[in-house]
Every structure is written in C-alpha cells, then in structure tokens.
Amino acid sequence: MQSHTQNTTHVTEFVMMGFTGVHEARLFFFTLFLIMYLFTLMENLAIILVVCLDHRLRRPMYFFLTHLSCLEIWYTSVTVPKMLAGFTEVDGGKNISYAGCLSQLFIFTFLGATECFLLAAMAYDRYVAICMPLRYGALVSWGSCIRLASACWLVGFLTPVLPIYLMSQVTFCGPNVVDHFFCDVSPLLALSCSDVTLKETVDFAVSLAVLLVSSTVIAVSYVNIVWMLLHMRSAVERRKAFSTCVAHLTVVSLFYGTLLFMYVRTKVASSVNFNKVVSVFYSIVTPMLNPLIYSLRNKEVKGALGRAFSIKSWKGH
C-alpha cells in the first residue's frame, strides 16, 4: 500500500518476497522451518528450566546460559512466524506495515547485539574461572553477574537506536516488495529512492563497533586462557579446563562467522539469494544448534537433563 502526498508516493506497507522459486515445495519448507522453530523453543526452554531447577547449575556460567537461551527464543520468534505466514499464502501473509517492519528490524538488531555482548561476558567468566580461580568468587559474584547481564541487554537495546532513526528518515516511494523473508537492512535500502550513504556508513560503524568490542573481549580472554593452559603441568587439568570452553568457542565461531559475513560491509548485498541462506543459518539454525552444543559438550548440563528426564519418567510410572 502507498500513500500520496502532492507529487510524492510514500510506502506504508511492505511485501516480503521470501524464498523465490520454491512455490511447489512451499509445504515442505513450511514444515521444515516450523519443526526447526518448535525444536528451538523446546530446547532453549529445557535449558532454562533445567538451570533454574537444578541447584548444581546455579553458577555464573549457567546464569549467562539462561540469558542466552531466553534471547535465542526471542531471536527466532521475531522472524520465523512471519516467514511461516508467507509460506501459507493466506491474504496478507506476506505483508508487513512500515512501522511493523522498522520494529522487527529494531528488535532483531537489538537481540543480535545483545548476543554479542552476552557471548563476551561468558568468555570473561571462563577467563576468570581458569586464570584467576582464587578470585573467581569476588570478581564474578552474583551481583557482578546481574550487573554484567543488565549492561549487555542495555547496550544491546541502545545499539539500533541511531540506525533505526536514520532508517525512518529514508524515503520509500515504491516498489514495496522486499526481497527477503524479514525486514533486513540491505533489501530495505535497495528499495530506497533517497541517498542512503549516511545510513550505510552509520550501519557499518555501529556493526563494526559491536563486533570489535565483543570479539576483542573474547579474543583477549581466550589468549589468556590458552597461555594459562600451556603452563599447566597436568594434562588432566588442561583437558578439564579446556572442556569448559569448547561449547562456548563453538557457539562463538558459528555466530560471529555468519555475522561478520553479513553485516560488516559498506554496500547493499549483491548476492541476495546467498544472503538469505546465511540469514536462515544465523536466525534459525544457530539458535537451534546452540542448546545442542551446550548439552552435548557439557557433562553438567547433560547430567542435569538426564536427571530431569529420569524424574519425569519415574513420575510417569
């Protein structure tokens, strides 16, 4: 839908093109993404419940893990339900209002930035636990954890404020078809009929700042961890210390790898279809894999899940 003011046409609604060329297989993709979405919700809810109910997991590392799981639930819920509606081809299923589009972009960016900072906080937790174990209780107290987690959410929330304000100043005078399955920056800027140089520059600077700050904390933490591990005399201690970091390192590699590819660039994406695939990976696949990584690579989480399952089985009998 478009509104007319004198000689200018303003877009008031966008149409999400979604995945082109899959019309015949739309039922398959609808079912696939629905299963992945429900699986993601169940996995992350299970992590939250297990950490909250098992007293053995009431430690800072798992406190941050519950925040990460909450974030993953919201992260996928911002984009996937609307994408699924597009596959159904019901009236208005692919449509989203201008305000709704900006809101989706704001929340998605907010959650993505928050995840960067939460992963950095988790790396700092591992650094203190391995490199300064005697001071761990003082440096990573419950008060410190709450303040650190709150700071991650607050800074993450402030991250998209300027970029979304600049997006609201961009003029869209038609067409209004977004070549994506959610309101991402690049496909929206491709529809603009005004100069987007400032908007692209600010987006690049903000994205780079978030990635540099968070990745620097992670890199410095793990450089110190590796240095400490190399100076441990016992191979058993080295393996035990490193095993607490494997899951986090895997999650960091998956998340930052796709973000670095997608958002640290100065121009509108040229390969739209490839960007959609990458978007699916970090907005759907990664949130689904993260709980599996933490549960399969962490003996304490596996044990807690096993105990919870055993209790349910016992109650069932």
Tab-separated table of N, CA, C and O in Angstrom, residues 205-302:
chain	number	residue	atom	x	y	z
A	205	ALA	N	29.590	1.460	10.829
A	205	ALA	CA	30.336	1.868	12.019
A	205	ALA	C	29.778	1.207	13.283
A	205	ALA	O	30.536	0.706	14.123
A	206	VAL	N	28.452	1.183	13.401
A	206	VAL	CA	27.825	0.579	14.581
A	206	VAL	C	28.081	-0.926	14.617
A	206	VAL	O	28.446	-1.490	15.664
A	207	SER	N	27.898	-1.592	13.470
A	207	SER	CA	28.134	-3.035	13.404
A	207	SER	C	29.584	-3.364	13.733
A	207	SER	O	29.868	-4.294	14.492
A	208	LEU	N	30.497	-2.572	13.170
A	208	LEU	CA	31.917	-2.810	13.403
A	208	LEU	C	32.269	-2.592	14.872
A	208	LEU	O	33.038	-3.360	15.454
A	209	ALA	N	31.693	-1.551	15.485
A	209	ALA	CA	31.970	-1.269	16.893
A	209	ALA	C	31.506	-2.417	17.787
A	209	ALA	O	32.236	-2.864	18.681
A	210	VAL	N	30.282	-2.907	17.535
A	210	VAL	CA	29.750	-4.012	18.340
A	210	VAL	C	30.619	-5.256	18.188
A	210	VAL	O	30.987	-5.912	19.177
A	211	LEU	N	30.972	-5.580	16.944
A	211	LEU	CA	31.758	-6.785	16.700
A	211	LEU	C	33.177	-6.655	17.240
A	211	LEU	O	33.721	-7.608	17.817
A	212	LEU	N	33.791	-5.453	17.096
A	212	LEU	CA	35.154	-5.268	17.575
A	212	LEU	C	35.231	-5.334	19.092
A	212	LEU	O	36.105	-5.995	19.658
A	213	VAL	N	34.303	-4.641	19.770
A	213	VAL	CA	34.331	-4.627	21.238
A	213	VAL	C	34.117	-6.033	21.791
A	213	VAL	O	34.887	-6.513	22.634
A	214	SER	N	33.065	-6.695	21.316
A	214	SER	CA	32.753	-8.021	21.854
A	214	SER	C	33.802	-9.053	21.463
A	214	SER	O	34.225	-9.873	22.297
A	215	SER	N	34.240	-9.027	20.200
A	215	SER	CA	35.233	-10.023	19.761
A	215	SER	C	36.592	-9.779	20.412
A	215	SER	O	37.345	-10.734	20.643
A	216	THR	N	36.924	-8.523	20.719
A	216	THR	CA	38.183	-8.228	21.411
A	216	THR	C	38.178	-8.824	22.819
A	216	THR	O	39.167	-9.420	23.260
A	217	VAL	N	37.053	-8.656	23.530
A	217	VAL	CA	36.930	-9.248	24.873
A	217	VAL	C	37.083	-10.762	24.792
A	217	VAL	O	37.796	-11.379	25.604
A	218	ILE	N	36.427	-11.370	23.803
A	218	ILE	CA	36.505	-12.826	23.642
A	218	ILE	C	37.924	-13.258	23.298
A	218	ILE	O	38.462	-14.213	23.878
A	219	ALA	N	38.558	-12.542	22.353
A	219	ALA	CA	39.909	-12.914	21.921
A	219	ALA	C	40.918	-12.768	23.056
A	219	ALA	O	41.737	-13.674	23.290
A	220	VAL	N	40.871	-11.653	23.775
A	220	VAL	CA	41.802	-11.435	24.886
A	220	VAL	C	41.592	-12.493	25.973
A	220	VAL	O	42.552	-13.028	26.542
A	221	SER	N	40.324	-12.802	26.252
A	221	SER	CA	40.024	-13.821	27.271
A	221	SER	C	40.624	-15.165	26.896
A	221	SER	O	41.276	-15.837	27.719
A	222	TYR	N	40.459	-15.553	25.627
A	222	TYR	CA	40.933	-16.878	25.222
A	222	TYR	C	42.443	-16.919	25.001
A	222	TYR	O	43.060	-17.979	25.161
A	223	VAL	N	43.059	-15.803	24.660
A	223	VAL	CA	44.522	-15.766	24.592
A	223	VAL	C	45.102	-16.029	25.979
A	223	VAL	O	46.053	-16.812	26.143
A	224	ASN	N	44.521	-15.387	26.995
A	224	ASN	CA	44.983	-15.616	28.365
A	224	ASN	C	44.681	-17.033	28.836
A	224	ASN	O	45.478	-17.647	29.565
A	225	ILE	N	43.518	-17.570	28.413
A	225	ILE	CA	43.173	-18.947	28.786
A	225	ILE	C	44.163	-19.932	28.171
A	225	ILE	O	44.668	-20.843	28.857
A	226	VAL	N	44.468	-19.766	26.883
A	226	VAL	CA	45.428	-20.659	26.214
A	226	VAL	C	46.797	-20.553	26.875
A	226	VAL	O	47.481	-21.567	27.098
A	227	TRP	N	47.210	-19.327	27.198
A	227	TRP	CA	48.501	-19.123	27.869
A	227	TRP	C	48.545	-19.864	29.207
A	227	TRP	O	49.532	-20.516	29.549
A	228	MET	N	47.449	-19.776	29.944
A	228	MET	CA	47.372	-20.469	31.234
A	228	MET	C	47.383	-21.989	31.044
A	228	MET	O	48.056	-22.715	31.794
A	229	LEU	N	46.648	-22.473	30.041
A	229	LEU	CA	46.599	-23.909	29.789
A	229	LEU	C	47.972	-24.463	29.422
A	229	LEU	O	48.347	-25.567	29.832
A	230	LEU	N	48.737	-23.699	28.643
A	230	LEU	CA	50.067	-24.140	28.232
A	230	LEU	C	51.028	-24.249	29.407
A	230	LEU	O	52.028	-24.982	29.338
A	231	HIS	N	50.738	-23.490	30.462
A	231	HIS	CA	51.625	-23.504	31.629
A	231	HIS	C	51.129	-24.437	32.735
A	231	HIS	O	51.714	-24.476	33.822
A	232	MET	N	50.051	-25.154	32.474
A	232	MET	CA	49.589	-26.154	33.441
A	232	MET	C	50.438	-27.414	33.307
A	232	MET	O	50.681	-27.892	32.195
A	233	ARG	N	50.870	-27.957	34.415
A	233	ARG	CA	51.734	-29.140	34.386
A	233	ARG	C	50.950	-30.415	34.098
A	233	ARG	O	51.449	-31.330	33.447
A	234	SER	N	49.728	-30.469	34.596
A	234	SER	CA	48.934	-31.687	34.453
A	234	SER	C	48.103	-31.665	33.172
A	234	SER	O	47.353	-30.723	32.918
A	235	ALA	N	48.236	-32.709	32.365
A	235	ALA	CA	47.439	-32.817	31.141
A	235	ALA	C	45.967	-32.997	31.469
A	235	ALA	O	45.095	-32.527	30.730
A	236	VAL	N	45.694	-33.667	32.584
A	236	VAL	CA	44.308	-33.874	33.007
A	236	VAL	C	43.654	-32.541	33.342
A	236	VAL	O	42.510	-32.273	32.951
A	237	GLU	N	44.380	-31.677	34.050
A	237	GLU	CA	43.855	-30.348	34.389
A	237	GLU	C	43.631	-29.515	33.137
A	237	GLU	O	42.663	-28.769	33.046
A	238	ARG	N	44.556	-29.626	32.190
A	238	ARG	CA	44.405	-28.886	30.932
A	238	ARG	C	43.138	-29.307	30.206
A	238	ARG	O	42.374	-28.464	29.726
A	239	ARG	N	42.923	-30.618	30.093
A	239	ARG	CA	41.738	-31.111	29.392
A	239	ARG	C	40.464	-30.706	30.129
A	239	ARG	O	39.477	-30.326	29.501
A	240	LYS	N	40.489	-30.780	31.443
A	240	LYS	CA	39.306	-30.422	32.231
A	240	LYS	C	38.979	-28.942	32.077
A	240	LYS	O	37.813	-28.567	31.903
A	241	ALA	N	40.003	-28.084	32.114
A	241	ALA	CA	39.775	-26.640	31.973
A	241	ALA	C	39.295	-26.289	30.568
A	241	ALA	O	38.359	-25.509	30.393
A	242	PHE	N	39.943	-26.920	29.570
A	242	PHE	CA	39.570	-26.600	28.185
A	242	PHE	C	38.175	-27.113	27.849
A	242	PHE	O	37.462	-26.509	27.043
A	243	SER	N	37.758	-28.216	28.467
A	243	SER	CA	36.438	-28.784	28.176
A	243	SER	C	35.305	-27.825	28.553
A	243	SER	O	34.226	-27.894	27.967
A	244	THR	N	35.566	-26.942	29.521
A	244	THR	CA	34.535	-25.972	29.911
A	244	THR	C	34.396	-24.847	28.895
A	244	THR	O	33.448	-24.070	28.970
A	245	CYS	N	35.347	-24.768	27.958
A	245	CYS	CA	35.334	-23.689	26.965
A	245	CYS	C	34.893	-24.138	25.574
A	245	CYS	O	34.583	-23.293	24.725
A	246	VAL	N	34.897	-25.446	25.337
A	246	VAL	CA	34.657	-25.958	23.981
A	246	VAL	C	33.294	-25.534	23.449
A	246	VAL	O	33.177	-25.064	22.307
A	247	ALA	N	32.248	-25.695	24.257
A	247	ALA	CA	30.894	-25.360	23.802
A	247	ALA	C	30.798	-23.877	23.469
A	247	ALA	O	30.248	-23.490	22.431
A	248	HIS	N	31.358	-23.035	24.341
A	248	HIS	CA	31.298	-21.587	24.108
A	248	HIS	C	32.063	-21.200	22.847
A	248	HIS	O	31.594	-20.381	22.042
A	249	LEU	N	33.227	-21.783	22.652
A	249	LEU	CA	34.021	-21.490	21.454
A	249	LEU	C	33.283	-21.891	20.182
A	249	LEU	O	33.327	-21.175	19.175
A	250	THR	N	32.598	-23.016	20.224
A	250	THR	CA	31.837	-23.485	19.058
A	250	THR	C	30.704	-22.521	18.729
A	250	THR	O	30.494	-22.158	17.562
A	251	VAL	N	29.962	-22.096	19.760
A	251	VAL	CA	28.858	-21.154	19.563
A	251	VAL	C	29.378	-19.822	19.027
A	251	VAL	O	28.789	-19.238	18.104
A	252	VAL	N	30.484	-19.347	19.578
A	252	VAL	CA	31.087	-18.087	19.122
A	252	VAL	C	31.486	-18.176	17.654
A	252	VAL	O	31.242	-17.256	16.863
A	253	SER	N	32.097	-19.289	17.265
A	253	SER	CA	32.536	-19.464	15.878
A	253	SER	C	31.359	-19.437	14.914
A	253	SER	O	31.419	-18.778	13.858
A	254	LEU	N	30.276	-20.127	15.259
A	254	LEU	CA	29.088	-20.149	14.400
A	254	LEU	C	28.464	-18.764	14.286
A	254	LEU	O	28.156	-18.294	13.187
A	255	PHE	N	28.280	-18.106	15.421
A	255	PHE	CA	27.566	-16.827	15.436
A	255	PHE	C	28.370	-15.716	14.775
A	255	PHE	O	27.869	-15.009	13.903
A	256	TYR	N	29.627	-15.571	15.178
A	256	TYR	CA	30.435	-14.471	14.637
A	256	TYR	C	30.811	-14.697	13.183
A	256	TYR	O	30.956	-13.735	12.420
A	257	GLY	N	30.975	-15.949	12.796
A	257	GLY	CA	31.312	-16.220	11.401
A	257	GLY	C	30.256	-15.704	10.442
A	257	GLY	O	30.564	-15.030	9.448
A	258	THR	N	28.982	-15.978	10.760
A	258	THR	CA	27.904	-15.519	9.879
A	258	THR	C	27.683	-14.010	9.996
A	258	THR	O	27.412	-13.341	8.995
A	259	LEU	N	27.806	-13.453	11.213
A	259	LEU	CA	27.609	-12.010	11.376
A	259	LEU	C	28.678	-11.211	10.647
A	259	LEU	O	28.380	-10.189	10.015
A	260	LEU	N	29.924	-11.660	10.745
A	260	LEU	CA	31.000	-10.951	10.050
A	260	LEU	C	30.756	-10.935	8.549
A	260	LEU	O	31.011	-9.937	7.871
A	261	PHE	N	30.240	-12.036	8.033
A	261	PHE	CA	29.952	-12.092	6.600
A	261	PHE	C	28.804	-11.166	6.218
A	261	PHE	O	28.851	-10.467	5.207
A	262	MET	N	27.753	-11.141	7.045
A	262	MET	CA	26.526	-10.447	6.676
A	262	MET	C	26.583	-8.939	6.856
A	262	MET	O	26.106	-8.180	6.016
A	263	TYR	N	27.159	-8.466	7.961
A	263	TYR	CA	26.925	-7.079	8.334
A	263	TYR	C	28.118	-6.147	8.262
A	263	TYR	O	27.946	-4.938	8.255
A	264	VAL	N	29.328	-6.639	8.231
A	264	VAL	CA	30.463	-5.738	8.091
A	264	VAL	C	30.754	-5.545	6.614
A	264	VAL	O	31.655	-6.112	6.049
A	265	ARG	N	29.951	-4.726	5.981
A	265	ARG	CA	30.115	-4.399	4.576
A	265	ARG	C	29.510	-3.028	4.338
A	265	ARG	O	28.644	-2.578	5.069
A	266	THR	N	29.949	-2.355	3.316
A	266	THR	CA	29.537	-0.977	3.104
A	266	THR	C	28.463	-0.818	2.048
A	266	THR	O	27.854	0.238	1.943
A	267	LYS	N	28.221	-1.845	1.266
A	267	LYS	CA	27.264	-1.724	0.175
A	267	LYS	C	26.109	-2.704	0.334
A	267	LYS	O	26.216	-3.704	1.030
A	268	VAL	N	25.007	-2.407	-0.365
A	268	VAL	CA	23.868	-3.311	-0.368
A	268	VAL	C	24.303	-4.647	-0.956
A	268	VAL	O	25.055	-4.706	-1.918
A	269	ALA	N	23.861	-5.725	-0.340
A	269	ALA	CA	24.292	-7.065	-0.758
A	269	ALA	C	24.019	-7.314	-2.226
A	269	ALA	O	22.976	-6.946	-2.748
A	270	SER	N	24.976	-7.932	-2.898
A	270	SER	CA	24.814	-8.200	-4.324
A	270	SER	C	24.198	-9.584	-4.569
A	270	SER	O	23.447	-9.770	-5.501
A	271	SER	N	24.546	-10.544	-3.729
A	271	SER	CA	24.015	-11.892	-3.896
A	271	SER	C	22.886	-12.101	-2.881
A	271	SER	O	23.105	-12.577	-1.777
A	272	VAL	N	21.662	-11.745	-3.291
A	272	VAL	CA	20.527	-11.755	-2.376
A	272	VAL	C	20.189	-13.163	-1.926
A	272	VAL	O	19.956	-13.417	-0.742
A	273	ASN	N	20.153	-14.112	-2.857
A	273	ASN	CA	19.772	-15.478	-2.512
A	273	ASN	C	20.763	-16.116	-1.528
A	273	ASN	O	20.361	-16.815	-0.597
A	274	PHE	N	22.062	-15.861	-1.744
A	274	PHE	CA	23.058	-16.398	-0.829
A	274	PHE	C	22.916	-15.772	0.548
A	274	PHE	O	23.063	-16.436	1.584
A	275	ASN	N	22.606	-14.473	0.598
A	275	ASN	CA	22.403	-13.794	1.874
A	275	ASN	C	21.192	-14.356	2.613
A	275	ASN	O	21.163	-14.412	3.845
A	276	LYS	N	20.171	-14.776	1.874
A	276	LYS	CA	19.003	-15.391	2.516
A	276	LYS	C	19.394	-16.687	3.199
A	276	LYS	O	18.945	-16.980	4.315
A	277	VAL	N	20.236	-17.471	2.506
A	277	VAL	CA	20.682	-18.739	3.092
A	277	VAL	C	21.475	-18.483	4.363
A	277	VAL	O	21.276	-19.151	5.388
A	278	VAL	N	22.371	-17.501	4.325
A	278	VAL	CA	23.160	-17.159	5.506
A	278	VAL	C	22.255	-16.635	6.617
A	278	VAL	O	22.448	-16.938	7.787
A	279	SER	N	21.245	-15.852	6.250
A	279	SER	CA	20.292	-15.339	7.233
A	279	SER	C	19.537	-16.472	7.920
A	279	SER	O	19.281	-16.421	9.127
A	280	VAL	N	19.153	-17.480	7.145
A	280	VAL	CA	18.499	-18.650	7.730
A	280	VAL	C	19.429	-19.319	8.728
A	280	VAL	O	19.011	-19.748	9.811
A	281	PHE	N	20.700	-19.354	8.393
A	281	PHE	CA	21.662	-20.033	9.255
A	281	PHE	C	21.765	-19.346	10.611
A	281	PHE	O	21.678	-19.996	11.659
A	282	TYR	N	21.941	-18.000	10.619
A	282	TYR	CA	22.150	-17.350	11.920
A	282	TYR	C	20.854	-16.991	12.626
A	282	TYR	O	20.853	-16.744	13.838
A	283	SER	N	19.727	-16.949	11.924
A	283	SER	CA	18.473	-16.600	12.591
A	283	SER	C	17.638	-17.817	12.981
A	283	SER	O	16.742	-17.710	13.821
A	284	ILE	N	17.915	-18.978	12.374
A	284	ILE	CA	17.131	-20.184	12.657
A	284	ILE	C	18.028	-21.351	13.066
A	284	ILE	O	17.804	-21.979	14.110
A	285	VAL	N	19.037	-21.652	12.252
A	285	VAL	CA	19.856	-22.837	12.501
A	285	VAL	C	20.709	-22.678	13.760
A	285	VAL	O	20.739	-23.570	14.620
A	286	THR	N	21.410	-21.542	13.883
A	286	THR	CA	22.279	-21.338	15.043
A	286	THR	C	21.527	-21.378	16.371
A	286	THR	O	21.968	-22.051	17.309
A	287	PRO	N	20.378	-20.677	16.516
A	287	PRO	CA	19.633	-20.790	17.780
A	287	PRO	C	19.168	-22.210	18.078
A	287	PRO	O	18.984	-22.563	19.246
A	288	MET	N	18.971	-23.022	17.030
A	288	MET	CA	18.582	-24.420	17.241
A	288	MET	C	19.780	-25.263	17.670
A	288	MET	O	19.654	-26.174	18.503
A	289	LEU	N	20.965	-24.939	17.132
A	289	LEU	CA	22.159	-25.729	17.437
A	289	LEU	C	22.768	-25.397	18.793
A	289	LEU	O	23.346	-26.272	19.446
A	290	ASN	N	22.654	-24.145	19.231
A	290	ASN	CA	23.328	-23.725	20.462
A	290	ASN	C	22.976	-24.587	21.676
A	290	ASN	O	23.877	-25.026	22.404
A	291	PRO	N	21.684	-24.857	21.950
A	291	PRO	CA	21.374	-25.715	23.104
A	291	PRO	C	21.942	-27.121	22.946
A	291	PRO	O	22.363	-27.735	23.931
A	292	LEU	N	21.949	-27.643	21.703
A	292	LEU	CA	22.528	-28.963	21.467
A	292	LEU	C	24.023	-28.959	21.763
A	292	LEU	O	24.555	-29.887	22.380
A	293	ILE	N	24.689	-27.896	21.340
A	293	ILE	CA	26.137	-27.792	21.578
A	293	ILE	C	26.428	-27.758	23.066
A	293	ILE	O	27.308	-28.469	23.564
A	294	TYR	N	25.681	-26.944	23.803
A	294	TYR	CA	25.929	-26.836	25.240
A	294	TYR	C	25.550	-28.105	25.989
A	294	TYR	O	26.183	-28.456	26.986
A	295	SER	N	24.521	-28.791	25.524
A	295	SER	CA	24.099	-30.003	26.228
A	295	SER	C	24.975	-31.203	25.887
A	295	SER	O	25.253	-32.043	26.740
A	296	LEU	N	25.449	-31.279	24.642
A	296	LEU	CA	26.262	-32.414	24.229
A	296	LEU	C	27.725	-32.279	24.646
A	296	LEU	O	28.404	-33.273	24.890
A	297	ARG	N	28.209	-31.023	24.741
A	297	ARG	CA	29.615	-30.796	25.061
A	297	ARG	C	29.846	-30.490	26.534
A	297	ARG	O	30.970	-30.247	26.946
A	298	ASN	N	28.790	-30.467	27.332
A	298	ASN	CA	28.913	-30.113	28.734
A	298	ASN	C	28.337	-31.235	29.594
A	298	ASN	O	27.135	-31.512	29.547
A	299	LYS	N	29.194	-31.887	30.380
A	299	LYS	CA	28.755	-33.034	31.174
A	299	LYS	C	27.741	-32.629	32.237
A	299	LYS	O	26.825	-33.399	32.551
A	300	GLU	N	27.899	-31.425	32.796
A	300	GLU	CA	26.984	-30.997	33.848
A	300	GLU	C	25.581	-30.774	33.313
A	300	GLU	O	24.585	-31.157	33.937
A	301	VAL	N	25.489	-30.147	32.130
A	301	VAL	CA	24.176	-29.927	31.520
A	301	VAL	C	23.565	-31.259	31.109
A	301	VAL	O	22.367	-31.496	31.312
A	302	LYS	N	24.390	-32.141	30.527
A	302	LYS	CA	23.881	-33.467	30.148
A	302	LYS	C	23.370	-34.222	31.370
A	302	LYS	O	22.317	-34.865	31.324
